mmCIF file of C-alpha atoms in Angstrom:
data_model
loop_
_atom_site.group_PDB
_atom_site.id
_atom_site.type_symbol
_atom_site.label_atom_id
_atom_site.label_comp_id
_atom_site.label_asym_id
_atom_site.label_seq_id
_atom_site.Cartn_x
_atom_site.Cartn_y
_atom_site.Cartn_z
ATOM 1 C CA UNK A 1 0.000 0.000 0.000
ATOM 2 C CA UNK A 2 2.761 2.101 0.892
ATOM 3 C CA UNK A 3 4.407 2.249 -2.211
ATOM 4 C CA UNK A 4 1.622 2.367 -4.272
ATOM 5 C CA UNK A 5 0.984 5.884 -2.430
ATOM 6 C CA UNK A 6 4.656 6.874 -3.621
ATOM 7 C CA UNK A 7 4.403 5.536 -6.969
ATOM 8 C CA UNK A 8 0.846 6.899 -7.472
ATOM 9 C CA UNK A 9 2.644 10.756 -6.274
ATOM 10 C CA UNK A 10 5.409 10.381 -8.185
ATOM 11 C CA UNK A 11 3.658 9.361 -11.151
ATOM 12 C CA UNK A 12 0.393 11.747 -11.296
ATOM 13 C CA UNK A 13 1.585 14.699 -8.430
ATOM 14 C CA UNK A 14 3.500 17.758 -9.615
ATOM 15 C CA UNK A 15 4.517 20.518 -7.068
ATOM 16 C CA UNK A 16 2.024 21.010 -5.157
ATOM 17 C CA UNK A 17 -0.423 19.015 -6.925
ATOM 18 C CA UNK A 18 -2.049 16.734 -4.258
ATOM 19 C CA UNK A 19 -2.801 13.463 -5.224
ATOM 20 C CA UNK A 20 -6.080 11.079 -3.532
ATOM 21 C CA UNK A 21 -7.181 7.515 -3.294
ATOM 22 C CA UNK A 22 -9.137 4.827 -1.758
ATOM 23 C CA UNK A 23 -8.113 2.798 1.076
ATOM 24 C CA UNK A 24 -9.013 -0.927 1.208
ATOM 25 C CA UNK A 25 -8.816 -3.521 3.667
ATOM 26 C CA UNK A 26 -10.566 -4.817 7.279
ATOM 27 C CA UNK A 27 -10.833 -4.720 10.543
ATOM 28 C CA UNK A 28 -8.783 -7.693 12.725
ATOM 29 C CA UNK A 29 -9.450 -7.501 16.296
ATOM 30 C CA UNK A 30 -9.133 -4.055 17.599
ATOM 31 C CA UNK A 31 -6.407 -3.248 14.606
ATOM 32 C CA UNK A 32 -7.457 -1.629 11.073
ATOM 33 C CA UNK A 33 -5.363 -3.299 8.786
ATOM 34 C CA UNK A 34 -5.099 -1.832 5.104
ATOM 35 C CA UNK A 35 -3.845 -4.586 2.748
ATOM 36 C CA UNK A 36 -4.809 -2.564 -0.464
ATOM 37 C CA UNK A 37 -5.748 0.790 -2.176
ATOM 38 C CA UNK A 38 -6.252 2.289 -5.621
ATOM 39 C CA UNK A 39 -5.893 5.981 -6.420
ATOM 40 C CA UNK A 40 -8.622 8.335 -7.594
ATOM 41 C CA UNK A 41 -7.696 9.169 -11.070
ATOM 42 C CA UNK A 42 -7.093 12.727 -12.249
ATOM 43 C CA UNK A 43 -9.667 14.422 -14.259
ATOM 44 C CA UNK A 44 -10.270 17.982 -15.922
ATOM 45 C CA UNK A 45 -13.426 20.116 -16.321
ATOM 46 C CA UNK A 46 -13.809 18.667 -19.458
ATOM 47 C CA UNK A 47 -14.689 15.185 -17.493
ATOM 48 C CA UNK A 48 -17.830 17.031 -15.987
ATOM 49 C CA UNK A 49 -20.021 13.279 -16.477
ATOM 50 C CA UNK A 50 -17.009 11.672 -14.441
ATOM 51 C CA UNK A 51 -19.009 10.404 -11.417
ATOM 52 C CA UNK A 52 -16.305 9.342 -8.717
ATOM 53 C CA UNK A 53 -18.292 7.289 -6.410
ATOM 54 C CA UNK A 54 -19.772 5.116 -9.217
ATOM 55 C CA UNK A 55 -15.793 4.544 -10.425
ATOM 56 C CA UNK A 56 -14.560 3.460 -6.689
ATOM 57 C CA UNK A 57 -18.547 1.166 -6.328
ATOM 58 C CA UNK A 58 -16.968 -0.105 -10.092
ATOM 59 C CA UNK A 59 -13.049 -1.330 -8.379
ATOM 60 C CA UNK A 60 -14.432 -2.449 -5.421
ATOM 61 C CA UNK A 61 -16.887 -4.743 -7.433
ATOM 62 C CA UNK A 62 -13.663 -5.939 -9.839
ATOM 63 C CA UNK A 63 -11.899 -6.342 -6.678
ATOM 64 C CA UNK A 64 -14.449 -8.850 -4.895
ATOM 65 C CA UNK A 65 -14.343 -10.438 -8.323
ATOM 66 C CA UNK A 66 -10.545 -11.611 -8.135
ATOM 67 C CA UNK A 67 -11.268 -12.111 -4.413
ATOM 68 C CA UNK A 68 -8.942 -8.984 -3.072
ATOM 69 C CA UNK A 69 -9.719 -6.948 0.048
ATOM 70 C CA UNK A 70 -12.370 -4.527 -1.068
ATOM 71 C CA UNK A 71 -14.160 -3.071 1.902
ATOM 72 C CA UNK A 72 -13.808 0.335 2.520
ATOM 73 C CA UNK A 73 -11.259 1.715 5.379
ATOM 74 C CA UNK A 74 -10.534 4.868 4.920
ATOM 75 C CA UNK A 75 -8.538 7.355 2.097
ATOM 76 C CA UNK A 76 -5.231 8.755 1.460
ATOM 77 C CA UNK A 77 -3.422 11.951 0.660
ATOM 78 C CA UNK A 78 -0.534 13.747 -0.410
ATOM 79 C CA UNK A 79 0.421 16.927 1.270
ATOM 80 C CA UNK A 80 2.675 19.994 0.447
ATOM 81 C CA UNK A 81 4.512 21.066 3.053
ATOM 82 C CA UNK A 82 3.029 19.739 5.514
ATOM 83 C CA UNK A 83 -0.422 21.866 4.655
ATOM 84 C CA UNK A 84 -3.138 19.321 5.107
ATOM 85 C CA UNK A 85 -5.245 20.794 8.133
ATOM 86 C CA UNK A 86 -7.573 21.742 5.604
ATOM 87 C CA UNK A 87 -12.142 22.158 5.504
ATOM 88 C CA UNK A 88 -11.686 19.939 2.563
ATOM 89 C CA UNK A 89 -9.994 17.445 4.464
ATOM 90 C CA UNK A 90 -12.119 17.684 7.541
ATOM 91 C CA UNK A 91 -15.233 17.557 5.580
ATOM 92 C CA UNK A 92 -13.987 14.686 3.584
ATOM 93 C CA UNK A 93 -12.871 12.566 6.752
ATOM 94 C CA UNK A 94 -16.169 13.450 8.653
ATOM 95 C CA UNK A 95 -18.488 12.113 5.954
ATOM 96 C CA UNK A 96 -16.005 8.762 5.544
ATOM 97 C CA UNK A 97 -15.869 8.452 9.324
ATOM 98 C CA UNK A 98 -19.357 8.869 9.205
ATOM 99 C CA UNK A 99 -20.343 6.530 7.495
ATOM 100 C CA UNK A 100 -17.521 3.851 8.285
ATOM 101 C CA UNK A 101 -16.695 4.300 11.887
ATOM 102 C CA UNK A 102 -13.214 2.958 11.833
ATOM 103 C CA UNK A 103 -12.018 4.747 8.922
ATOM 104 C CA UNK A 104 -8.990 6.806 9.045
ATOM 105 C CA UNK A 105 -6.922 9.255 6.510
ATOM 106 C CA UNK A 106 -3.238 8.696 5.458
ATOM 107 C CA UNK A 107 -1.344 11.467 5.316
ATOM 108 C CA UNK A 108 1.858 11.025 2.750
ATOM 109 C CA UNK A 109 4.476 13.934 2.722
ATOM 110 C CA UNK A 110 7.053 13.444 -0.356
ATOM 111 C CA UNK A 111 9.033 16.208 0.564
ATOM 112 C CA UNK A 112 9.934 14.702 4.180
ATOM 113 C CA UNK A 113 10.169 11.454 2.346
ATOM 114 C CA UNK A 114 12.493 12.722 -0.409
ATOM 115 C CA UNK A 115 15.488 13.827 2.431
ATOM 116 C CA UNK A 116 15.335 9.786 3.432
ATOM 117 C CA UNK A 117 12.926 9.141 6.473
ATOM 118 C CA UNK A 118 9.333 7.871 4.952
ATOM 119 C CA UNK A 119 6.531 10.283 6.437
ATOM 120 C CA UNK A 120 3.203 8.937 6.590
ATOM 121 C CA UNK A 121 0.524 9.244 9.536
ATOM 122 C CA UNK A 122 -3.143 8.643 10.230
ATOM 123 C CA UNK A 123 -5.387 10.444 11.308
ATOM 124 C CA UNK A 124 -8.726 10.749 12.437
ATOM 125 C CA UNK A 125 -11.524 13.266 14.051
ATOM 126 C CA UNK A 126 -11.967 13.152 17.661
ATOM 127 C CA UNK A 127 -15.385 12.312 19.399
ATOM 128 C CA UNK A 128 -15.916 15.866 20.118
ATOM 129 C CA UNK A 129 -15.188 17.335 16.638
ATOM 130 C CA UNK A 130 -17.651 14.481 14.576
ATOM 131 C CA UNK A 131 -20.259 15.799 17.499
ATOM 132 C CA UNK A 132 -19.662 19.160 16.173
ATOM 133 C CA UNK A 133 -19.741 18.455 12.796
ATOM 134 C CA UNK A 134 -23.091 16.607 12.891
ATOM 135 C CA UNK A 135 -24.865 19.358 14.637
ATOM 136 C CA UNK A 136 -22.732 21.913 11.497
ATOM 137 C CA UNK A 137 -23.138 24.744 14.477
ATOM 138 C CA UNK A 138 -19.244 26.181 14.526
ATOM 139 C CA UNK A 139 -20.270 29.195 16.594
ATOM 140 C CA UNK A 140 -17.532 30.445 19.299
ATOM 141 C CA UNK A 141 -19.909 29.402 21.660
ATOM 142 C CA UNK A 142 -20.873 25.581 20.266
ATOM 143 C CA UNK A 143 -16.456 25.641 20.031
ATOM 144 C CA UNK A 144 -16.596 26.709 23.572
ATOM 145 C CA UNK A 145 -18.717 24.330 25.100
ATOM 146 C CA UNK A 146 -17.608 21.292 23.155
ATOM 147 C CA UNK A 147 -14.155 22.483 24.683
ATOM 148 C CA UNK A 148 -12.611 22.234 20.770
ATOM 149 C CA UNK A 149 -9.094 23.285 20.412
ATOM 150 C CA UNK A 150 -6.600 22.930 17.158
ATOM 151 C CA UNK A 151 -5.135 20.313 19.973
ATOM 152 C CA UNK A 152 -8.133 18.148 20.017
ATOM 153 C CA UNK A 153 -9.764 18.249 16.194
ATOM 154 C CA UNK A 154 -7.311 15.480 15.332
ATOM 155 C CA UNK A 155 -6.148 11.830 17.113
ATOM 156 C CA UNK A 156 -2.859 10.421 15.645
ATOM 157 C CA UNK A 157 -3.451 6.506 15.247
ATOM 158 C CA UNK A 158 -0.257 4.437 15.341
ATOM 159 C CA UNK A 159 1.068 3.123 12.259
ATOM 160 C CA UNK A 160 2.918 -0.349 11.984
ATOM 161 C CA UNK A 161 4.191 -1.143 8.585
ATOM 162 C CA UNK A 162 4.704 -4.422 7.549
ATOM 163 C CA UNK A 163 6.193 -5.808 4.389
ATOM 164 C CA UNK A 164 6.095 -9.169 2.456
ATOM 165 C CA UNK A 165 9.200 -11.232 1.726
ATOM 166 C CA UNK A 166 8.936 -10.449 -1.787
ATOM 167 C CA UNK A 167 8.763 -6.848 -0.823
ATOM 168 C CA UNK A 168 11.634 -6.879 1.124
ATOM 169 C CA UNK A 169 13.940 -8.453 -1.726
ATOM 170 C CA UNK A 170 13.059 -5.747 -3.823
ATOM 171 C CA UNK A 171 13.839 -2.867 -1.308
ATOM 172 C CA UNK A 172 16.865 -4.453 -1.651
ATOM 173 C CA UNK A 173 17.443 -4.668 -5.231
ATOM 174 C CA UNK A 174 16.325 -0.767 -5.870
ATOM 175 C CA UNK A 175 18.989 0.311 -2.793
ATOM 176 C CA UNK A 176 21.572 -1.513 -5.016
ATOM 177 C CA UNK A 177 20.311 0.566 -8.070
ATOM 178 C CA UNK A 178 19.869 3.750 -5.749
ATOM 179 C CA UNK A 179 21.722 7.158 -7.596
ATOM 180 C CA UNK A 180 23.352 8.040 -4.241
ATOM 181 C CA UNK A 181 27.157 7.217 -5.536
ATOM 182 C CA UNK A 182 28.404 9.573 -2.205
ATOM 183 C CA UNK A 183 26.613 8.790 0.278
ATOM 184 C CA UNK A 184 28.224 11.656 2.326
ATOM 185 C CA UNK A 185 25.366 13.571 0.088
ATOM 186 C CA UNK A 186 22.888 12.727 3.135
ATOM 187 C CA UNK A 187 24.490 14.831 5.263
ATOM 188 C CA UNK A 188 24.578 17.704 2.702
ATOM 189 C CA UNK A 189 22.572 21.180 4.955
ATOM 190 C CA UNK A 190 21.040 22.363 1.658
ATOM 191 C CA UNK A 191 17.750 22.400 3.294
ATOM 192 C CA UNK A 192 17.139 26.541 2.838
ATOM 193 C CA UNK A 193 14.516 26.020 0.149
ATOM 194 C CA UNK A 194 12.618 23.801 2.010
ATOM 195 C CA UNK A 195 13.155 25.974 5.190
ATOM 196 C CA UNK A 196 12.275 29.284 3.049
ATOM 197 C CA UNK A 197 8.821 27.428 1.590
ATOM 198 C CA UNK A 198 7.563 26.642 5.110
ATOM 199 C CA UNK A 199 8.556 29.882 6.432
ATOM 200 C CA UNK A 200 6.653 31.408 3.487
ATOM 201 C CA UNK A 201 3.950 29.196 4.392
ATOM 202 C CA UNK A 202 3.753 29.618 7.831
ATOM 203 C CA UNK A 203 3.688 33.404 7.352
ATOM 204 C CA UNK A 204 0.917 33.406 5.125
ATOM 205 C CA UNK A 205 -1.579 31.461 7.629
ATOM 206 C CA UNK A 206 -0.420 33.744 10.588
ATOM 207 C CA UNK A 207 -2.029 36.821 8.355
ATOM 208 C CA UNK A 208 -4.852 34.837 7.470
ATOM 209 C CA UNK A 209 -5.316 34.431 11.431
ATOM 210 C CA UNK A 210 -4.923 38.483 11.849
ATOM 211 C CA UNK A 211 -7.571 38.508 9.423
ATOM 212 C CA UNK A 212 -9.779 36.252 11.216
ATOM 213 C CA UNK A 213 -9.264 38.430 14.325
ATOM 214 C CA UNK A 214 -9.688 41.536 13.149
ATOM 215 C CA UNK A 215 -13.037 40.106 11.623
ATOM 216 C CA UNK A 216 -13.788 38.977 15.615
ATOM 217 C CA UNK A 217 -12.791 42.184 16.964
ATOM 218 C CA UNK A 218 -15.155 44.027 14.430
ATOM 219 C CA UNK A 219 -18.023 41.566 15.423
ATOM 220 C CA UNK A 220 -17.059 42.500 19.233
ATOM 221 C CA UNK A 221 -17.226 46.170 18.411
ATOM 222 C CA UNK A 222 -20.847 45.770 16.770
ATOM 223 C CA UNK A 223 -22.312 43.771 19.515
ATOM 224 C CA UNK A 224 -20.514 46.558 21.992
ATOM 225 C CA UNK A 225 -22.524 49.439 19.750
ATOM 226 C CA UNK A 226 -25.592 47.427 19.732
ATOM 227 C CA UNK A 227 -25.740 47.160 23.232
ATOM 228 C CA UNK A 228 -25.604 50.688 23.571
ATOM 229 C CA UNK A 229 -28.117 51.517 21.490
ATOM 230 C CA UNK A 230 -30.504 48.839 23.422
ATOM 231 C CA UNK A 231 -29.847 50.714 26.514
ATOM 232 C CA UNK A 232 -30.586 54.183 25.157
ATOM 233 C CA UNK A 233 -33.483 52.688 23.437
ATOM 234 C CA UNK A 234 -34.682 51.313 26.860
ATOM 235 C CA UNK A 235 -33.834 54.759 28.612
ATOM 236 C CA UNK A 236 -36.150 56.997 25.328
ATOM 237 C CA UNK A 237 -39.073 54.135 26.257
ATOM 238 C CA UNK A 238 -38.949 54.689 29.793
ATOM 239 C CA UNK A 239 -39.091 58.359 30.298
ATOM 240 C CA UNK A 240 -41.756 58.324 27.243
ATOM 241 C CA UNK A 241 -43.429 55.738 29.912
ATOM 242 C CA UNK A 242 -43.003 58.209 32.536
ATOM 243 C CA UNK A 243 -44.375 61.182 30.868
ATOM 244 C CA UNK A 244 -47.186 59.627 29.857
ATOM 245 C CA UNK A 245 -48.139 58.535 33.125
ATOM 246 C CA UNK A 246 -48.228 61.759 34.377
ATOM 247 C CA UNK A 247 -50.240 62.897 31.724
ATOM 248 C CA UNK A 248 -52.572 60.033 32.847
ATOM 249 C CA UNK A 249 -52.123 58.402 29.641
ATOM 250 C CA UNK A 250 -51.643 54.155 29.441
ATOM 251 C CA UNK A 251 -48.330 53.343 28.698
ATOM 252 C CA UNK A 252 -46.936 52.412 25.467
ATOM 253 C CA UNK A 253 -47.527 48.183 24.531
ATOM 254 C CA UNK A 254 -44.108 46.118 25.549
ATOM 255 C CA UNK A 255 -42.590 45.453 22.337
ATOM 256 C CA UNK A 256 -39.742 42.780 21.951
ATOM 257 C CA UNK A 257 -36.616 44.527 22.023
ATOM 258 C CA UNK A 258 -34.338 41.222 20.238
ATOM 259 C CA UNK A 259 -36.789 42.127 17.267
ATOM 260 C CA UNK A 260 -35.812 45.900 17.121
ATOM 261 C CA UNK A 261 -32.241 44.817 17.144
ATOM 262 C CA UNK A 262 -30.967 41.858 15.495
ATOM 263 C CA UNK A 263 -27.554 40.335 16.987
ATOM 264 C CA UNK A 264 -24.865 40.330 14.574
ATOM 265 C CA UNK A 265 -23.942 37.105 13.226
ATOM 266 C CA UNK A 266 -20.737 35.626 14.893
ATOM 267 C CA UNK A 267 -18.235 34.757 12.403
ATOM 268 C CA UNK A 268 -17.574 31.091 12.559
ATOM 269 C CA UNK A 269 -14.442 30.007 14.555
ATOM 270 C CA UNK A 270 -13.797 26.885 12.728
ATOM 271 C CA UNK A 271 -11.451 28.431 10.001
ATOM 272 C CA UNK A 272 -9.705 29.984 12.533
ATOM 273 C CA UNK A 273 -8.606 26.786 14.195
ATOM 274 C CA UNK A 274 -7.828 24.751 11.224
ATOM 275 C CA UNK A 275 -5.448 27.685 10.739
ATOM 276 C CA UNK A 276 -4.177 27.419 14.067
ATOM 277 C CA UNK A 277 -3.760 23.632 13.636
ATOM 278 C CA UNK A 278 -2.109 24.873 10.336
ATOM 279 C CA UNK A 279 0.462 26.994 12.060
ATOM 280 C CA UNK A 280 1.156 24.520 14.344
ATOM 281 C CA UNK A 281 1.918 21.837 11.718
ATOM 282 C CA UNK A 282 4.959 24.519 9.845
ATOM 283 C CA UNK A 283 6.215 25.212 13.175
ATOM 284 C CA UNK A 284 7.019 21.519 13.998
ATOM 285 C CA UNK A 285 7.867 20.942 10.239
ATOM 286 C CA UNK A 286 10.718 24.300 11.068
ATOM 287 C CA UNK A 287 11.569 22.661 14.247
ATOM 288 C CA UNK A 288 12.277 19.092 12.740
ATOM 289 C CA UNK A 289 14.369 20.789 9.994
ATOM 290 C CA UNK A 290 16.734 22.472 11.871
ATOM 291 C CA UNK A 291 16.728 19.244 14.340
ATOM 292 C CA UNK A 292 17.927 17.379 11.256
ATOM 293 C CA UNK A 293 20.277 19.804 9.895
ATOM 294 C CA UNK A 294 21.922 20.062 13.631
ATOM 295 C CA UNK A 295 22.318 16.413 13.342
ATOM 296 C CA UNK A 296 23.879 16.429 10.102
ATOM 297 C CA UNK A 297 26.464 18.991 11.617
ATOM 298 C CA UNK A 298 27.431 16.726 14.041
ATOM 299 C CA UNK A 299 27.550 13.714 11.757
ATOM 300 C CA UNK A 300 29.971 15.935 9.573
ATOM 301 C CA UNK A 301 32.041 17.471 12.022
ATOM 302 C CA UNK A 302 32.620 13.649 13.592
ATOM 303 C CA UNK A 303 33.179 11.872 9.833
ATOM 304 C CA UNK A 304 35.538 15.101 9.421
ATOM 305 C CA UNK A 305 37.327 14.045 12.958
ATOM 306 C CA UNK A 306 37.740 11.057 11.698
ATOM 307 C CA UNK A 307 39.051 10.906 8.434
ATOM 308 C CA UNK A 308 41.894 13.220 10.337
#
């Protein structure tokens, strides 16, 4: 499964092109095991009768046929930079966990993979986000007493990876035919580009989140003004009130007051912490590069100490 996910990225994903596909397999005990998978293919507006679900009902069906897992467990992903903690992707694991309970979303990053240590991790939603999403109410105040944080949206499941014989032999066969002629190369610190992109990255989300809070504080300041007018409104009604009592005149008819003044829509909070999960995710990604590049210096510096 594994390295159908590589060869289906390196094959059909370009830049930041992110590449999709079905996950196949069943459920052993209280472990998910995936045993198969088949990518969704890529199509162009001009494909507009392309229907996607009738095309994965259509392998699964050819699959049964040659008697191959085919239940559905779950989809996989590529990712650029790490940028993943996405609506798309929260939508599309919601409705697939859902409707499959113990379905989960692999998360394949090429460029981590690329500099020699395979990256790939599930995920799925917590309890408390799927009893969010049913009720689609991401108010502050549906956030707030569901106790949702960018901490809690997502639950990392373990991964164990394990490989048949014939596998194995050829992992061994394409190291032999591996382009690496120095492999001093690993330990080369040309890692700025990738540094620079995430940096680039991360800086872009942190202005989408001033964005989102100058949006908040705007909301804050209308309530504020609102309020203000409710109590002058209150105040006019009351000496009118008075007034006419003295006159010996009935008071005016109670009116509802939320009527007169319509609260201002909150604007929802759940962009704000996918983009706080976001931020998060290129601040560990910054952290693990210079973690990696620090070990390469010392690798270095002791193969230098050496060869002297």
């Amino acid at each position: 499964v594994v390295l159908k996910i590589i060869k289906h990225y390196q094959e059909e994903g370009q830049g930041n092109e992110v590449v999709q596909g079905v996950l196949l397999g069943l459920v052993v005990d209280d472990r998910l095991e995936i045993t198969n998978c088949f990518p969704f293919p890529q199509h162009t507006e001009d494909d507009a009768d392309f229907d996607e679900v009738q095309y994965q009902m259509e392998m699964m069906r050819s699959l049964r046929h040659v008697n191959i897992d085919h239940l559905h467990v779950g989809w996989y992903q590529s990712t650029y930079y790490g940028s993943f903690v996405t609506r798309a992707l929260l939508d599309s694991q919601f409705s697939y966990q859902h409707a499959i309970e113990e379905s989960v979303v692999l998360i394949y990053d090429p460029i981590k993979t690329a500099q020699g240590s395979l990256s790939l991790k599930a995920y799925r939603l917590t309890p408390k986000l799927m009893e969010v999403c049913k009720e689609k109410d991401f108010s502050p105040e549906a956030l707030k007493k569901a106790s949702i944080a960018y901490e809690n949206m997502f639950e990392e499941v373990p991964i164990v990876i394990k490989n048949s014989y014939l596998i194995n032999v050829m992992l061994w066969e394409l190291e032999k035919k591996s382009a690496v002629a120095d492999r001093h190369e690993l330990l080369s610190l040309a890692s700025s580009n990738h540094l620079g992109k995430s940096l680039q990255l991360l800086m872009d989300r942190v202005d989408e989140m001033s964005q989102d809070i100058v949006k908040y504080n705007t909301y804050l300041r209308n309530v504020s003004k609102q309020q203000q007018q409710k109590h002058q409104y209150q105040q006019r009604r009351q000496q009118e009130n008075l007034q006419r009592q003295s006159r010996g005149e009935a008071p005016l008819p109670e009116e509802d007051i939320n009527k007169l003044f319509k609260p201002p829509q909150p604007p929802p909070r759940m962009e704000s912490l996918l983009i706080a999960g976001q931020i998060n995710t290129y601040c560990q990604n910054i952290k693990e590069f210079n973690a990696q590049n620090l070990g390469k210096l010392f690798m270095a510096q002791a193969l230098q100490d050496y060869n002297n």
